[in-house]
Amino acid sequence: MFDSLNERLSGLFDRLSGRGVLSEKDVDEALREVRVALLEADVALPVVRQFMTKAKELATGEEIIKAVKPADQVVKIVYDGLIDMLGGEEPEPLNLNAVPPAVIMMAGLQGSGKTTTSAKLALRLSKFDRKKVMMASLDTRRPAAMEQLKLLAEQVGVDFLPIVAGQSATDIARRALQAAKIQGFDVLILDTAGRTTLDEALMSEAAEIARIANPIETFLVADSLTGQDAVRTATAFHERLPLTGLILTRADGDARGGAMLSMRAVTGLPIKFLGAGEKVEALDVFDARRVAGRILG
Ligand code: GDP
């Protein structure tokens, strides 16, 4: 992950640490390199601009030029800026603070990894948090997707709302809620339909489901490999749905990290988890310190 950004910054810091005292020009050069590195990592331009303004403010103080270890100062400024960009040091916990069942709604484009991520979350909640979890598929247009979630539910050992042919997504949402309530489930995960593109039918259906199910968490699942497209998707969903957080998948193959870095700043939504592989265990709590640390190497 983040190879290009990491390489660029380490080259720069090697050069900086070879010197005793820095000039203001050196600091400018360092910041220019940071800017290029962020753009190369596919961070959204407005986010880069915001980042640079802040970094410049901090860097033009005397502290850097007079610092005993100027490279460390620049690293600190970049680190703090990255943490800020990623939403702060502390991971934002999953919110289950609802009268049971706590409903978690999963939304996203087809192929984003939504169904797999639903199962990953179910596994985490049942295995580590000892919650009684039910999953339901609302993807009425793709029977194969419903079957896929059913198989995943069996695999991770949680309950699955039986499939009833011919029901609408909103009917399934109502039935799932009722079943989860009556049977005393702690958490109900609703996997909604995905589409290949954003469309009005998808959005209004998802908005209606959210209205009926009143989820405590509404996650957009987005493929981090799609970079700025993932950021645009998140913005579009957020305009129509009361999203509470983001889950970025395929972080395991994401060498640039642009979506990860821009997502929070552009949408204002916390990234709560990262998908880190195809296996159902491969879900990491998003930790800005780890991400920033990896960027800086
Ligand atoms: P959906 O259409 O959004 O429900 O997508 P799926 O859950 O069916 O996932 C599509 C493909 O992406 C599957 O082959 C998954 O195994 C794979 N996938 C999902 N999440 C991840 C991830 O975090 N990393 C990797 N490498 N593959 C993933």
Short mmCIF file of C-alpha atoms and ligand atoms in Angstrom, two decimals:
data_model
loop_
_atom_site.label_atom_id
_atom_site.label_comp_id
_atom_site.label_asym_id
_atom_site.label_seq_id
_atom_site.Cartn_x
_atom_site.Cartn_y
_atom_site.Cartn_z
CA MET A 1 0.00 0.00 0.00
CA PHE A 2 1.06 3.60 -0.68
CA ASP A 3 4.31 2.66 -2.41
CA SER A 4 4.74 5.80 -4.45
CA LEU A 5 3.96 8.20 -1.62
CA ASN A 6 6.16 6.32 0.75
CA GLU A 7 9.10 6.20 -1.66
CA ARG A 8 8.87 9.86 -2.51
CA LEU A 9 8.74 10.96 1.09
CA SER A 10 11.58 8.75 2.19
CA GLY A 11 13.82 10.06 -0.59
CA LEU A 12 12.96 13.57 0.42
CA PHE A 13 13.53 12.97 4.11
CA ASP A 14 16.84 11.27 3.44
CA ARG A 15 17.99 14.37 1.62
CA LEU A 16 16.68 16.68 4.32
CA SER A 17 18.26 14.77 7.16
CA GLY A 18 21.66 15.02 5.41
CA ARG A 19 21.67 18.74 6.13
CA GLY A 20 22.20 20.60 9.34
CA VAL A 21 20.07 23.69 8.94
CA LEU A 22 17.27 24.26 6.47
CA SER A 23 16.42 27.37 4.53
CA GLU A 24 12.86 28.45 3.86
CA LYS A 25 13.46 27.36 0.27
CA ASP A 26 14.23 23.83 1.50
CA VAL A 27 10.98 23.77 3.41
CA ASP A 28 9.11 24.91 0.28
CA GLU A 29 10.79 22.20 -1.72
CA ALA A 30 9.87 19.60 0.86
CA LEU A 31 6.25 20.69 0.79
CA ARG A 32 6.20 20.64 -3.02
CA GLU A 33 7.33 17.04 -2.89
CA VAL A 34 4.60 16.23 -0.41
CA ARG A 35 2.07 17.84 -2.77
CA VAL A 36 3.25 15.78 -5.76
CA ALA A 37 3.24 12.64 -3.65
CA LEU A 38 -0.35 13.25 -2.55
CA LEU A 39 -1.47 13.92 -6.13
CA GLU A 40 0.33 10.79 -7.30
CA ALA A 41 -1.47 8.84 -4.61
CA ASP A 42 -4.67 10.03 -6.31
CA VAL A 43 -5.86 12.20 -3.44
CA ALA A 44 -8.63 14.57 -4.56
CA LEU A 45 -7.30 17.98 -5.59
CA PRO A 46 -9.38 20.09 -3.16
CA VAL A 47 -8.18 17.84 -0.34
CA VAL A 48 -4.56 18.29 -1.41
CA ARG A 49 -5.04 22.08 -1.51
CA GLN A 50 -6.55 22.09 1.97
CA PHE A 51 -3.73 19.90 3.23
CA MET A 52 -1.05 22.15 1.72
CA THR A 53 -2.50 25.35 3.13
CA LYS A 54 -2.43 23.89 6.60
CA ALA A 55 1.02 22.34 6.21
CA LYS A 56 2.42 25.64 4.93
CA GLU A 57 1.04 27.50 7.91
CA LEU A 58 2.72 25.07 10.27
CA ALA A 59 5.95 24.80 8.30
CA THR A 60 6.69 28.47 7.78
CA GLY A 61 7.09 28.93 11.51
CA GLU A 62 10.69 29.23 12.65
CA GLU A 63 10.54 25.77 14.25
CA ILE A 64 11.46 23.86 11.14
CA ILE A 65 14.35 26.00 10.02
CA LYS A 66 15.86 26.07 13.48
CA ALA A 67 14.98 22.50 14.34
CA VAL A 68 17.74 20.13 15.32
CA LYS A 69 16.10 17.47 13.21
CA PRO A 70 14.19 19.32 10.49
CA ALA A 71 13.18 16.15 8.68
CA ASP A 72 11.44 14.95 11.84
CA GLN A 73 9.54 18.22 11.98
CA VAL A 74 8.37 17.86 8.40
CA VAL A 75 7.39 14.26 9.06
CA LYS A 76 5.43 15.39 12.08
CA ILE A 77 3.60 18.07 10.10
CA VAL A 78 2.74 15.58 7.36
CA TYR A 79 1.76 12.93 9.89
CA ASP A 80 -0.51 15.30 11.81
CA GLY A 81 -2.01 16.53 8.53
CA LEU A 82 -2.69 12.98 7.39
CA ILE A 83 -4.29 12.04 10.71
CA ASP A 84 -6.46 15.12 10.48
CA MET A 85 -7.38 14.25 6.89
CA LEU A 86 -8.28 10.71 7.96
CA GLY A 87 -10.55 11.85 10.76
CA GLY A 88 -8.40 11.85 13.89
CA GLU A 89 -6.29 9.36 15.80
CA GLU A 90 -8.97 7.35 17.52
CA PRO A 91 -10.85 4.77 15.46
CA GLU A 92 -14.58 5.48 15.39
CA PRO A 93 -16.29 2.49 16.97
CA LEU A 94 -19.17 0.65 15.40
CA ASN A 95 -22.35 2.07 16.86
CA LEU A 96 -24.81 -0.55 18.11
CA ASN A 97 -26.46 1.77 20.56
CA ALA A 98 -30.07 0.96 19.68
CA VAL A 99 -33.00 -0.93 21.13
CA PRO A 100 -32.35 -4.42 19.70
CA PRO A 101 -32.14 -5.31 16.96
CA ALA A 102 -29.49 -2.74 16.02
CA VAL A 103 -29.94 -2.50 12.27
CA ILE A 104 -26.89 -2.16 10.03
CA MET A 105 -27.73 -1.29 6.45
CA MET A 106 -25.21 -1.99 3.70
CA ALA A 107 -25.33 0.00 0.48
CA GLY A 108 -23.04 0.24 -2.52
CA LEU A 109 -22.48 -0.49 -6.16
CA GLN A 110 -22.56 -4.03 -7.47
CA GLY A 111 -19.14 -5.63 -7.22
CA SER A 112 -17.96 -3.27 -4.48
CA GLY A 113 -17.74 -6.18 -2.06
CA LYS A 114 -20.95 -5.42 -0.19
CA THR A 115 -22.16 -8.99 0.28
CA THR A 116 -18.75 -10.28 1.36
CA THR A 117 -18.40 -7.33 3.75
CA SER A 118 -21.83 -8.04 5.28
CA ALA A 119 -20.61 -11.55 6.11
CA LYS A 120 -17.30 -10.22 7.46
CA LEU A 121 -19.15 -7.85 9.76
CA ALA A 122 -21.54 -10.60 10.85
CA LEU A 123 -18.61 -12.85 11.69
CA ARG A 124 -16.86 -10.15 13.70
CA LEU A 125 -20.00 -9.31 15.65
CA SER A 126 -20.95 -12.90 16.40
CA LYS A 127 -17.50 -14.29 17.07
CA PHE A 128 -15.73 -11.43 18.86
CA ASP A 129 -18.62 -9.45 20.28
CA ARG A 130 -20.82 -12.48 21.00
CA LYS A 131 -23.81 -10.83 19.38
CA LYS A 132 -26.75 -12.76 18.03
CA VAL A 133 -26.73 -11.73 14.38
CA MET A 134 -29.23 -12.13 11.56
CA MET A 135 -28.54 -11.23 7.95
CA ALA A 136 -31.13 -10.57 5.26
CA SER A 137 -30.67 -10.01 1.54
CA LEU A 138 -32.81 -7.33 -0.06
CA ASP A 139 -31.34 -7.82 -3.52
CA THR A 140 -34.59 -8.93 -5.15
CA ARG A 141 -33.31 -8.42 -8.69
CA ARG A 142 -30.40 -10.80 -8.31
CA PRO A 143 -31.47 -14.16 -6.88
CA ALA A 144 -27.84 -15.30 -7.12
CA ALA A 145 -26.81 -12.53 -4.72
CA MET A 146 -29.44 -13.70 -2.23
CA GLU A 147 -28.13 -17.25 -2.44
CA GLN A 148 -24.56 -15.96 -2.05
CA LEU A 149 -25.44 -14.20 1.22
CA LYS A 150 -27.28 -17.30 2.44
CA LEU A 151 -24.17 -19.43 1.83
CA LEU A 152 -21.96 -16.85 3.52
CA ALA A 153 -24.29 -16.78 6.53
CA GLU A 154 -23.90 -20.57 6.84
CA GLN A 155 -20.15 -20.22 6.46
CA VAL A 156 -19.78 -17.64 9.23
CA GLY A 157 -22.41 -19.32 11.41
CA VAL A 158 -25.08 -16.62 11.69
CA ASP A 159 -28.80 -16.72 10.95
CA PHE A 160 -30.21 -15.80 7.58
CA LEU A 161 -33.75 -14.57 6.94
CA PRO A 162 -35.39 -17.21 4.72
CA ILE A 163 -35.87 -16.16 1.12
CA VAL A 164 -39.51 -15.70 0.05
CA ALA A 165 -39.87 -15.41 -3.71
CA GLY A 166 -41.77 -12.43 -5.08
CA GLN A 167 -41.38 -10.08 -2.08
CA SER A 168 -40.26 -6.50 -2.62
CA ALA A 169 -37.14 -5.17 -0.93
CA THR A 170 -39.22 -3.04 1.42
CA ASP A 171 -41.42 -6.02 2.33
CA ILE A 172 -38.30 -8.03 3.12
CA ALA A 173 -37.00 -5.19 5.30
CA ARG A 174 -40.26 -5.22 7.31
CA ARG A 175 -40.24 -9.01 7.60
CA ALA A 176 -36.59 -9.01 8.68
CA LEU A 177 -37.22 -6.42 11.37
CA GLN A 178 -40.16 -8.32 12.73
CA ALA A 179 -38.34 -11.66 12.70
CA ALA A 180 -35.25 -10.18 14.37
CA LYS A 181 -37.38 -8.56 17.06
CA ILE A 182 -39.48 -11.61 17.82
CA GLN A 183 -36.50 -13.95 17.84
CA GLY A 184 -34.39 -11.68 20.03
CA PHE A 185 -31.52 -10.85 17.70
CA ASP A 186 -29.04 -8.18 18.79
CA VAL A 187 -28.03 -7.14 15.29
CA LEU A 188 -29.76 -7.26 11.92
CA ILE A 189 -27.61 -6.73 8.83
CA LEU A 190 -29.52 -5.70 5.72
CA ASP A 191 -27.65 -6.26 2.47
CA THR A 192 -29.36 -4.02 -0.09
CA ALA A 193 -29.32 -4.33 -3.87
CA GLY A 194 -26.28 -3.11 -5.75
CA ARG A 195 -26.25 -1.71 -9.27
CA THR A 196 -23.51 -1.31 -11.79
CA THR A 197 -24.12 2.43 -11.95
CA LEU A 198 -25.79 4.96 -9.73
CA ASP A 199 -29.43 5.22 -10.68
CA GLU A 200 -32.54 6.84 -9.36
CA ALA A 201 -34.43 3.57 -8.77
CA LEU A 202 -31.56 2.26 -6.63
CA MET A 203 -31.38 5.43 -4.60
CA SER A 204 -35.09 5.76 -3.89
CA GLU A 205 -35.37 2.08 -2.97
CA ALA A 206 -32.43 2.40 -0.58
CA ALA A 207 -33.85 5.60 0.92
CA GLU A 208 -37.20 3.86 1.48
CA ILE A 209 -35.49 0.89 3.15
CA ALA A 210 -33.60 3.26 5.44
CA ARG A 211 -36.86 4.98 6.37
CA ILE A 212 -38.52 1.67 7.23
CA ALA A 213 -35.61 -0.02 9.01
CA ASN A 214 -34.22 3.05 10.78
CA PRO A 215 -30.65 1.72 10.82
CA ILE A 216 -28.25 2.79 13.56
CA GLU A 217 -25.43 2.38 11.03
CA THR A 218 -25.80 2.86 7.29
CA PHE A 219 -22.59 1.95 5.53
CA LEU A 220 -21.51 2.64 2.03
CA VAL A 221 -19.22 -0.12 0.85
CA ALA A 222 -16.85 1.18 -1.81
CA ASP A 223 -13.97 -0.33 -3.73
CA SER A 224 -10.83 1.58 -2.79
CA LEU A 225 -9.17 0.50 -6.05
CA THR A 226 -11.57 2.75 -7.97
CA GLY A 227 -9.92 5.81 -6.36
CA GLN A 228 -11.76 9.04 -7.02
CA ASP A 229 -14.75 7.16 -8.48
CA ALA A 230 -15.23 5.67 -5.04
CA VAL A 231 -15.21 9.18 -3.59
CA ARG A 232 -17.81 10.34 -6.14
CA THR A 233 -19.97 7.30 -5.41
CA ALA A 234 -19.82 8.03 -1.69
CA THR A 235 -20.82 11.65 -2.26
CA ALA A 236 -23.78 10.63 -4.45
CA PHE A 237 -25.03 8.05 -1.94
CA HIS A 238 -24.58 10.46 0.93
CA GLU A 239 -26.84 13.00 -0.78
CA ARG A 240 -29.68 10.49 -0.77
CA LEU A 241 -29.06 8.26 2.22
CA PRO A 242 -28.36 9.07 5.85
CA LEU A 243 -24.95 7.34 5.71
CA THR A 244 -23.12 7.00 9.00
CA GLY A 245 -19.85 5.58 7.74
CA LEU A 246 -17.79 4.02 5.01
CA ILE A 247 -16.17 0.67 4.50
CA LEU A 248 -13.44 0.53 1.89
CA THR A 249 -12.79 -2.85 0.32
CA ARG A 250 -9.73 -4.21 -1.50
CA ALA A 251 -7.39 -2.23 0.72
CA ASP A 252 -5.13 -5.27 0.31
CA GLY A 253 -4.52 -4.35 -3.33
CA ASP A 254 -4.62 -0.57 -2.97
CA ALA A 255 -1.13 0.71 -3.72
CA ARG A 256 -2.05 4.38 -3.92
CA GLY A 257 -4.59 4.94 -1.18
CA GLY A 258 -6.20 7.97 -2.83
CA ALA A 259 -9.75 7.00 -1.97
CA MET A 260 -8.77 6.26 1.59
CA LEU A 261 -7.04 9.60 1.98
CA SER A 262 -9.72 11.77 0.38
CA MET A 263 -12.86 9.97 1.48
CA ARG A 264 -13.20 11.49 4.92
CA ALA A 265 -12.34 15.03 3.86
CA VAL A 266 -14.71 14.98 0.88
CA THR A 267 -17.71 13.26 2.49
CA GLY A 268 -17.23 14.13 6.16
CA LEU A 269 -17.99 10.47 6.93
CA PRO A 270 -15.75 8.26 9.04
CA ILE A 271 -14.11 5.23 7.44
CA LYS A 272 -14.95 2.51 9.94
CA PHE A 273 -13.51 -0.64 8.38
CA LEU A 274 -11.16 -1.77 5.64
CA GLY A 275 -11.68 -4.94 3.64
CA ALA A 276 -8.29 -6.60 3.47
CA GLY A 277 -8.86 -9.72 1.40
CA GLU A 278 -11.41 -12.16 0.05
CA LYS A 279 -11.65 -14.29 3.19
CA VAL A 280 -14.46 -13.63 5.67
CA GLU A 281 -11.93 -12.90 8.40
CA ALA A 282 -10.28 -10.13 6.36
CA LEU A 283 -11.89 -7.04 7.90
CA ASP A 284 -9.81 -4.49 9.80
CA VAL A 285 -11.00 -1.66 12.02
CA PHE A 286 -9.88 1.51 10.28
CA ASP A 287 -7.00 3.06 12.17
CA ALA A 288 -5.73 6.43 10.91
CA ARG A 289 -2.45 6.06 12.83
CA ARG A 290 -1.68 2.82 11.06
CA VAL A 291 -2.51 4.28 7.66
CA ALA A 292 -0.51 7.47 8.27
CA GLY A 293 2.36 5.42 9.67
CA ARG A 294 2.42 3.23 6.60
CA ILE A 295 2.40 6.25 4.31
CA LEU A 296 5.43 7.71 6.05
CA GLY A 297 7.19 4.35 6.37
P1 GDP B 1 -21.14 -7.15 -4.17
O1 GDP B 1 -21.64 -7.30 -5.60
O2 GDP B 1 -20.91 -5.73 -3.84
O3 GDP B 1 -22.00 -7.83 -3.17
O4 GDP B 1 -19.68 -7.82 -4.15
P2 GDP B 1 -19.19 -9.21 -3.56
O5 GDP B 1 -19.28 -9.21 -2.09
O6 GDP B 1 -19.86 -10.31 -4.29
O7 GDP B 1 -17.62 -9.13 -3.92
C1 GDP B 1 -17.15 -9.11 -5.25
C2 GDP B 1 -15.76 -9.75 -5.28
O8 GDP B 1 -14.83 -8.96 -4.53
C3 GDP B 1 -15.71 -11.14 -4.65
O9 GDP B 1 -14.90 -11.96 -5.44
C4 GDP B 1 -15.07 -10.89 -3.28
O10 GDP B 1 -14.37 -12.02 -2.82
C5 GDP B 1 -14.14 -9.75 -3.58
N1 GDP B 1 -13.82 -8.92 -2.41
C6 GDP B 1 -14.69 -8.35 -1.53
N2 GDP B 1 -14.03 -7.63 -0.58
C7 GDP B 1 -12.70 -7.78 -0.85
C8 GDP B 1 -11.49 -7.26 -0.23
O11 GDP B 1 -11.50 -6.53 0.77
N3 GDP B 1 -10.31 -7.62 -0.82
C9 GDP B 1 -10.26 -8.42 -1.94
N4 GDP B 1 -9.07 -8.72 -2.44
N5 GDP B 1 -11.37 -8.89 -2.54
C10 GDP B 1 -12.58 -8.59 -2.01
#
